[in-house]
GROMACS .gro file of C-alpha atoms in nm:
model
  274
    1MET     CA    1  -8.800   7.337  -7.539
    2ARG     CA    2  -8.935   7.403  -7.155
    3LYS     CA    3  -8.944   7.743  -7.018
    4PHE     CA    4  -8.743   7.889  -6.735
    5LEU     CA    5  -8.833   7.727  -6.404
    6PHE     CA    6  -8.914   8.047  -6.137
    7PHE     CA    7  -9.055   7.962  -5.799
    8THR     CA    8  -9.059   7.631  -5.807
    9ALA     CA    9  -9.042   7.551  -5.456
   10VAL     CA   10  -9.178   7.745  -5.168
   11PHE     CA   11  -8.969   7.693  -4.882
   12LEU     CA   12  -8.680   7.524  -4.838
   13PRO     CA   13  -8.686   7.098  -4.800
   14PHE     CA   14  -8.571   7.146  -4.466
   15VAL     CA   15  -8.818   7.375  -4.316
   16ALA     CA   16  -9.050   7.099  -4.204
   17ASN     CA   17  -8.779   6.917  -4.040
   18PRO     CA   18  -8.547   7.164  -3.858
   19VAL     CA   19  -8.300   6.926  -3.746
   20GLN     CA   20  -8.178   6.849  -4.121
   21ALA     CA   21  -8.061   7.211  -4.114
   22GLN     CA   22  -7.863   7.228  -3.842
   23THR     CA   23  -7.666   6.962  -3.860
   24ALA     CA   24  -7.354   7.151  -3.961
   25LYS     CA   25  -7.395   7.393  -3.688
   26SER     CA   26  -7.451   7.216  -3.357
   27THR     CA   27  -7.291   6.964  -3.105
   28LYS     CA   28  -7.382   6.611  -3.254
   29VAL     CA   29  -7.575   6.440  -2.922
   30VAL     CA   30  -7.542   6.143  -2.838
   31ALA     CA   31  -7.616   5.895  -2.532
   32GLY     CA   32  -7.426   5.925  -2.218
   33LYS     CA   33  -7.188   6.202  -2.121
   34THR     CA   34  -7.260   6.426  -2.419
   35ALA     CA   35  -7.643   6.464  -2.373
   36LEU     CA   36  -7.599   6.477  -1.981
   37SER     CA   37  -7.329   6.784  -2.042
   38LEU     CA   38  -7.510   6.976  -2.305
   39GLU     CA   39  -7.803   6.964  -2.049
   40GLN     CA   40  -7.617   7.072  -1.774
   41LYS     CA   41  -7.516   7.386  -2.014
   42ALA     CA   42  -7.822   7.444  -2.125
   43ARG     CA   43  -8.038   7.440  -1.769
   44ALA     CA   44  -7.707   7.696  -1.725
   45GLY     CA   45  -7.867   7.871  -1.986
   46ASN     CA   46  -7.642   7.847  -2.300
   47PRO     CA   47  -7.837   7.934  -2.558
   48LYS     CA   48  -7.635   7.721  -2.835
   49ALA     CA   49  -7.665   7.414  -2.570
   50GLN     CA   50  -8.056   7.491  -2.568
   51THR     CA   51  -8.088   7.505  -2.918
   52ASP     CA   52  -7.892   7.154  -2.965
   53LEU     CA   53  -8.071   6.997  -2.694
   54GLY     CA   54  -8.399   7.123  -2.861
   55THR     CA   55  -8.257   6.971  -3.177
   56ALA     CA   56  -8.165   6.624  -2.983
   57TYR     CA   57  -8.501   6.577  -2.846
   58TYR     CA   58  -8.672   6.667  -3.184
   59ASN     CA   59  -8.444   6.421  -3.363
   60GLY     CA   60  -8.449   6.132  -3.067
   61GLN     CA   61  -8.112   6.194  -3.022
   62GLY     CA   62  -7.944   6.065  -2.701
   63MET     CA   63  -8.302   6.066  -2.528
   64ALA     CA   64  -8.677   6.011  -2.663
   65GLN     CA   65  -8.812   6.256  -2.936
   66ASP     CA   66  -9.006   6.493  -2.797
   67TYR     CA   67  -9.137   6.773  -2.982
   68LYS     CA   68  -9.257   6.976  -2.756
   69GLN     CA   69  -8.948   6.955  -2.503
   70ALA     CA   70  -8.798   7.054  -2.851
   71ILE     CA   71  -8.967   7.318  -2.860
   72SER     CA   72  -8.944   7.445  -2.539
   73TRP     CA   73  -8.595   7.452  -2.531
   74TYR     CA   74  -8.563   7.594  -2.872
   75GLN     CA   75  -8.829   7.866  -2.674
   76LYS     CA   76  -8.545   7.964  -2.430
   77ALA     CA   77  -8.272   8.003  -2.672
   78ALA     CA   78  -8.497   8.212  -2.887
   79ASN     CA   79  -8.610   8.458  -2.581
   80GLN     CA   80  -8.218   8.558  -2.522
   81GLY     CA   81  -8.226   8.649  -2.925
   82TYR     CA   82  -7.981   8.313  -3.060
   83PRO     CA   83  -8.094   8.341  -3.369
   84LEU     CA   84  -8.060   8.008  -3.502
   85ALA     CA   85  -8.311   7.881  -3.259
   86GLN     CA   86  -8.575   8.183  -3.370
   87TYR     CA   87  -8.518   8.028  -3.711
   88TYR     CA   88  -8.610   7.676  -3.618
   89LEU     CA   89  -8.874   7.812  -3.397
   90GLY     CA   90  -8.995   7.970  -3.754
   91ASN     CA   91  -9.035   7.627  -3.941
   92ALA     CA   92  -9.181   7.504  -3.602
   93CYS     CA   93  -9.484   7.749  -3.666
   94LEU     CA   94  -9.488   7.706  -4.026
   95GLN     CA   95  -9.536   7.333  -3.983
   96GLY     CA   96  -9.713   7.320  -3.695
   97ILE     CA   97  -9.479   7.081  -3.516
   98GLY     CA   98  -9.506   7.107  -3.162
   99LEU     CA   99  -9.728   7.382  -3.133
  100THR     CA  100  -9.987   7.613  -3.315
  101GLN     CA  101  -9.959   7.608  -3.703
  102SER     CA  102  -9.927   8.011  -3.740
  103ASP     CA  103  -9.751   8.129  -4.087
  104GLU     CA  104  -9.792   8.494  -3.887
  105GLN     CA  105  -9.576   8.364  -3.588
  106ALA     CA  106  -9.342   8.198  -3.865
  107VAL     CA  107  -9.252   8.515  -4.009
  108SER     CA  108  -9.236   8.679  -3.634
  109TRP     CA  109  -8.923   8.450  -3.601
  110TYR     CA  110  -8.753   8.453  -3.937
  111GLN     CA  111  -8.796   8.769  -3.888
  112LYS     CA  112  -8.564   8.816  -3.601
  113ALA     CA  113  -8.317   8.578  -3.693
  114ALA     CA  114  -8.280   8.781  -4.069
  115ASN     CA  115  -8.244   9.084  -3.895
  116GLN     CA  116  -7.934   8.919  -3.697
  117GLY     CA  117  -7.768   8.812  -4.041
  118LEU     CA  118  -7.886   8.382  -4.023
  119ALA     CA  119  -7.875   8.347  -4.409
  120GLU     CA  120  -8.173   8.045  -4.413
  121ALA     CA  121  -8.371   8.302  -4.248
  122GLN     CA  122  -8.319   8.562  -4.469
  123TYR     CA  123  -8.436   8.310  -4.743
  124SER     CA  124  -8.785   8.203  -4.561
  125LEU     CA  125  -8.850   8.564  -4.534
  126ALA     CA  126  -8.770   8.628  -4.893
  127ILE     CA  127  -9.020   8.371  -4.964
  128ALA     CA  128  -9.240   8.442  -4.758
  129TYR     CA  129  -9.251   8.805  -4.884
  130TYR     CA  130  -9.270   8.653  -5.223
  131THR     CA  131  -9.558   8.427  -5.158
  132GLY     CA  132  -9.740   8.643  -4.906
  133ARG     CA  133  -9.796   8.339  -4.653
  134GLY     CA  134  -9.776   8.523  -4.340
  135VAL     CA  135  -9.719   8.878  -4.446
  136THR     CA  136  -9.874   9.142  -4.701
  137GLN     CA  137  -9.677   9.030  -5.061
  138ASN     CA  138  -9.412   9.265  -5.103
  139TYR     CA  139  -9.173   9.178  -5.414
  140GLY     CA  140  -8.929   9.455  -5.274
  141GLN     CA  141  -8.899   9.304  -4.925
  142ALA     CA  142  -8.866   8.985  -5.145
  143SER     CA  143  -8.574   9.117  -5.323
  144PHE     CA  144  -8.360   9.246  -4.984
  145TRP     CA  145  -8.336   8.902  -4.840
  146PHE     CA  146  -8.289   8.693  -5.125
  147GLN     CA  147  -7.998   8.997  -5.166
  148ARG     CA  148  -7.892   8.964  -4.793
  149SER     CA  149  -7.925   8.578  -4.812
  150ALA     CA  150  -7.723   8.528  -5.156
  151ASN     CA  151  -7.430   8.744  -5.039
  152GLN     CA  152  -7.346   8.536  -4.798
  153GLY     CA  153  -7.311   8.246  -5.071
  154PHE     CA  154  -7.666   8.118  -4.987
  155VAL     CA  155  -7.738   7.883  -5.285
  156PRO     CA  156  -8.110   7.873  -5.296
  157ALA     CA  157  -8.151   8.236  -5.202
  158GLN     CA  158  -7.844   8.280  -5.538
  159PHE     CA  159  -8.048   8.154  -5.742
  160TYR     CA  160  -8.427   8.307  -5.635
  161LEU     CA  161  -8.236   8.615  -5.688
  162GLY     CA  162  -8.190   8.530  -6.004
  163VAL     CA  163  -8.505   8.478  -6.081
  164MET     CA  164  -8.602   8.812  -5.947
  165TYR     CA  165  -8.376   8.985  -6.210
  166ARG     CA  166  -8.487   8.789  -6.459
  167ASN     CA  167  -8.774   8.877  -6.366
  168GLY     CA  168  -8.802   9.240  -6.268
  169ALA     CA  169  -8.958   9.176  -5.968
  170GLY     CA  170  -8.920   9.401  -5.697
  171ILE     CA  171  -8.611   9.501  -5.837
  172PRO     CA  172  -8.497   9.670  -6.221
  173GLU     CA  173  -8.520   9.392  -6.468
  174ASP     CA  174  -8.129   9.273  -6.507
  175HIS     CA  175  -8.095   9.003  -6.765
  176ASP     CA  176  -7.651   9.015  -6.707
  177ARG     CA  177  -7.722   9.009  -6.291
  178ALA     CA  178  -7.933   8.693  -6.357
  179LEU     CA  179  -7.686   8.520  -6.527
  180PHE     CA  180  -7.435   8.608  -6.309
  181TRP     CA  181  -7.732   8.462  -5.992
  182PHE     CA  182  -7.774   8.175  -6.218
  183HIS     CA  183  -7.387   8.080  -6.243
  184LYS     CA  184  -7.303   8.109  -5.863
  185ALA     CA  185  -7.570   7.869  -5.768
  186ALA     CA  186  -7.549   7.653  -6.118
  187ASP     CA  187  -7.193   7.627  -6.005
  188LYS     CA  188  -7.276   7.466  -5.707
  189GLY     CA  189  -7.489   7.196  -5.817
  190TYR     CA  190  -7.851   7.412  -5.768
  191ALA     CA  191  -8.017   7.199  -6.011
  192ASP     CA  192  -8.274   7.465  -6.099
  193ALA     CA  193  -8.029   7.722  -6.191
  194GLN     CA  194  -7.846   7.495  -6.380
  195TYR     CA  195  -8.188   7.399  -6.598
  196ASN     CA  196  -8.226   7.805  -6.665
  197LEU     CA  197  -7.839   7.850  -6.791
  198GLY     CA  198  -7.926   7.594  -7.020
  199LEU     CA  199  -8.246   7.775  -7.141
  200ILE     CA  200  -8.022   8.066  -7.150
  201TYR     CA  201  -7.770   7.905  -7.384
  202HIS     CA  202  -7.999   7.773  -7.586
  203GLU     CA  203  -8.204   8.063  -7.602
  204GLY     CA  204  -7.899   8.316  -7.685
  205LYS     CA  205  -8.049   8.660  -7.593
  206VAL     CA  206  -7.837   8.762  -7.300
  207VAL     CA  207  -7.542   8.542  -7.403
  208LYS     CA  208  -7.431   8.430  -7.764
  209LYS     CA  209  -7.626   8.119  -7.839
  210ASP     CA  210  -7.454   7.789  -7.780
  211GLU     CA  211  -7.608   7.462  -7.744
  212LYS     CA  212  -7.309   7.300  -7.636
  213GLN     CA  213  -7.356   7.501  -7.315
  214ALA     CA  214  -7.705   7.460  -7.304
  215THR     CA  215  -7.679   7.096  -7.346
  216PHE     CA  216  -7.408   7.080  -7.061
  217TRP     CA  217  -7.630   7.244  -6.831
  218TYR     CA  218  -7.909   7.031  -6.927
  219GLN     CA  219  -7.678   6.714  -6.824
  220GLN     CA  220  -7.621   6.871  -6.500
  221ALA     CA  221  -7.960   6.907  -6.379
  222ALA     CA  222  -8.085   6.616  -6.563
  223ASN     CA  223  -7.830   6.399  -6.354
  224GLN     CA  224  -7.979   6.543  -6.029
  225GLY     CA  225  -8.317   6.402  -6.174
  226LEU     CA  226  -8.485   6.745  -6.270
  227VAL     CA  227  -8.766   6.611  -6.534
  228GLU     CA  228  -8.775   6.966  -6.739
  229ALA     CA  229  -8.409   6.880  -6.780
  230GLU     CA  230  -8.450   6.528  -6.846
  231PHE     CA  231  -8.677   6.611  -7.137
  232ASN     CA  232  -8.441   6.886  -7.323
  233LEU     CA  233  -8.161   6.705  -7.267
  234GLY     CA  234  -8.376   6.372  -7.450
  235ILE     CA  235  -8.502   6.643  -7.720
  236ALA     CA  236  -8.087   6.778  -7.775
  237TYR     CA  237  -8.022   6.441  -7.851
  238LEU     CA  238  -8.295   6.406  -8.099
  239LYS     CA  239  -8.267   6.701  -8.323
  240GLY     CA  240  -7.858   6.634  -8.230
  241GLN     CA  241  -7.829   7.027  -8.086
  242GLY     CA  242  -7.499   7.081  -7.912
  243VAL     CA  243  -7.453   6.681  -7.850
  244GLN     CA  244  -7.435   6.439  -8.155
  245LYS     CA  245  -7.782   6.293  -8.257
  246ASP     CA  246  -7.832   5.936  -8.043
  247LYS     CA  247  -8.212   5.829  -8.055
  248ASP     CA  248  -8.092   5.537  -7.776
  249LYS     CA  249  -7.993   5.833  -7.580
  250ALA     CA  250  -8.301   6.065  -7.634
  251THR     CA  251  -8.504   5.764  -7.551
  252PHE     CA  252  -8.290   5.729  -7.227
  253TRP     CA  253  -8.376   6.064  -7.091
  254LEU     CA  254  -8.732   6.115  -7.303
  255GLU     CA  255  -8.823   5.787  -7.072
  256LYS     CA  256  -8.678   5.920  -6.749
  257ALA     CA  257  -8.931   6.254  -6.812
  258ALA     CA  258  -9.209   5.994  -6.902
  259ASP     CA  259  -9.161   5.780  -6.622
  260LYS     CA  260  -9.249   6.091  -6.399
  261GLY     CA  261  -9.521   6.176  -6.532
  262ASP     CA  262  -9.407   6.417  -6.777
  263SER     CA  263  -9.687   6.424  -7.079
  264HIS     CA  264  -9.410   6.614  -7.358
  265ALA     CA  265  -9.184   6.332  -7.314
  266GLN     CA  266  -9.485   6.043  -7.312
  267ASP     CA  267  -9.599   6.192  -7.647
  268VAL     CA  268  -9.253   6.247  -7.790
  269LEU     CA  269  -9.166   5.887  -7.709
  270GLU     CA  270  -9.539   5.760  -7.866
  271MET     CA  271  -9.474   5.948  -8.229
  272MET     CA  272  -9.085   5.822  -8.249
  273ASN     CA  273  -9.260   5.472  -8.178
  274LYS     CA  274  -9.464   5.531  -8.465
   0.00000   0.00000   0.00000
């Protein structure tokens, strides 16, 4: 079986594209009156409208895509203390989109938004402290900001807070708390948390060993394409751990992992075919 997944990601997948993070929080911008009304509000100084207009320019919704215009509107809103715009500016600084790339500036904007309680910014700030990107590495600060974000229900932060508790990084090691936060994230469909829960139930140190539960969580993560879970699920079917032995299903999941370049799965398949 594979070992635990810890920091498998750096910043959230949507960090490279601020628009993806804003969809649920902003007005959908379309051509015509909506765009015109939005621009009028933005020019009047409304920070939410300025942020939405920046996103419209970034995404090319209702007007031609223009990163410089997007950043200009984000800056106007951010300078008024609007946290979502500050967060998007942090993302832009991190990626060098529409302005000069700067990890330090990214952290500065994340800090401003995090201080106002924006969960996404708190998470990105925590990652910065954990990795030491743009700021001096500090596990204590990382765990602090993961906690703040996780408490608001932000799923990636819940998973990584579980990791911090399991590792005793920046906070006392506490496997019960790790299990709690892994469950929180896993129940919301976070594949890495589902996989780690599978390992916990297979390992049987924090909870009573339960191969059925282990296989259940491997299955959830494997269904989302997590290669480590695909491998472990294949092994479970091969050995009959928590499920009936089934060579066909074992082969299916091991091939899934092998097709993604997993050398362990390739080796097991080779042995199976001898």
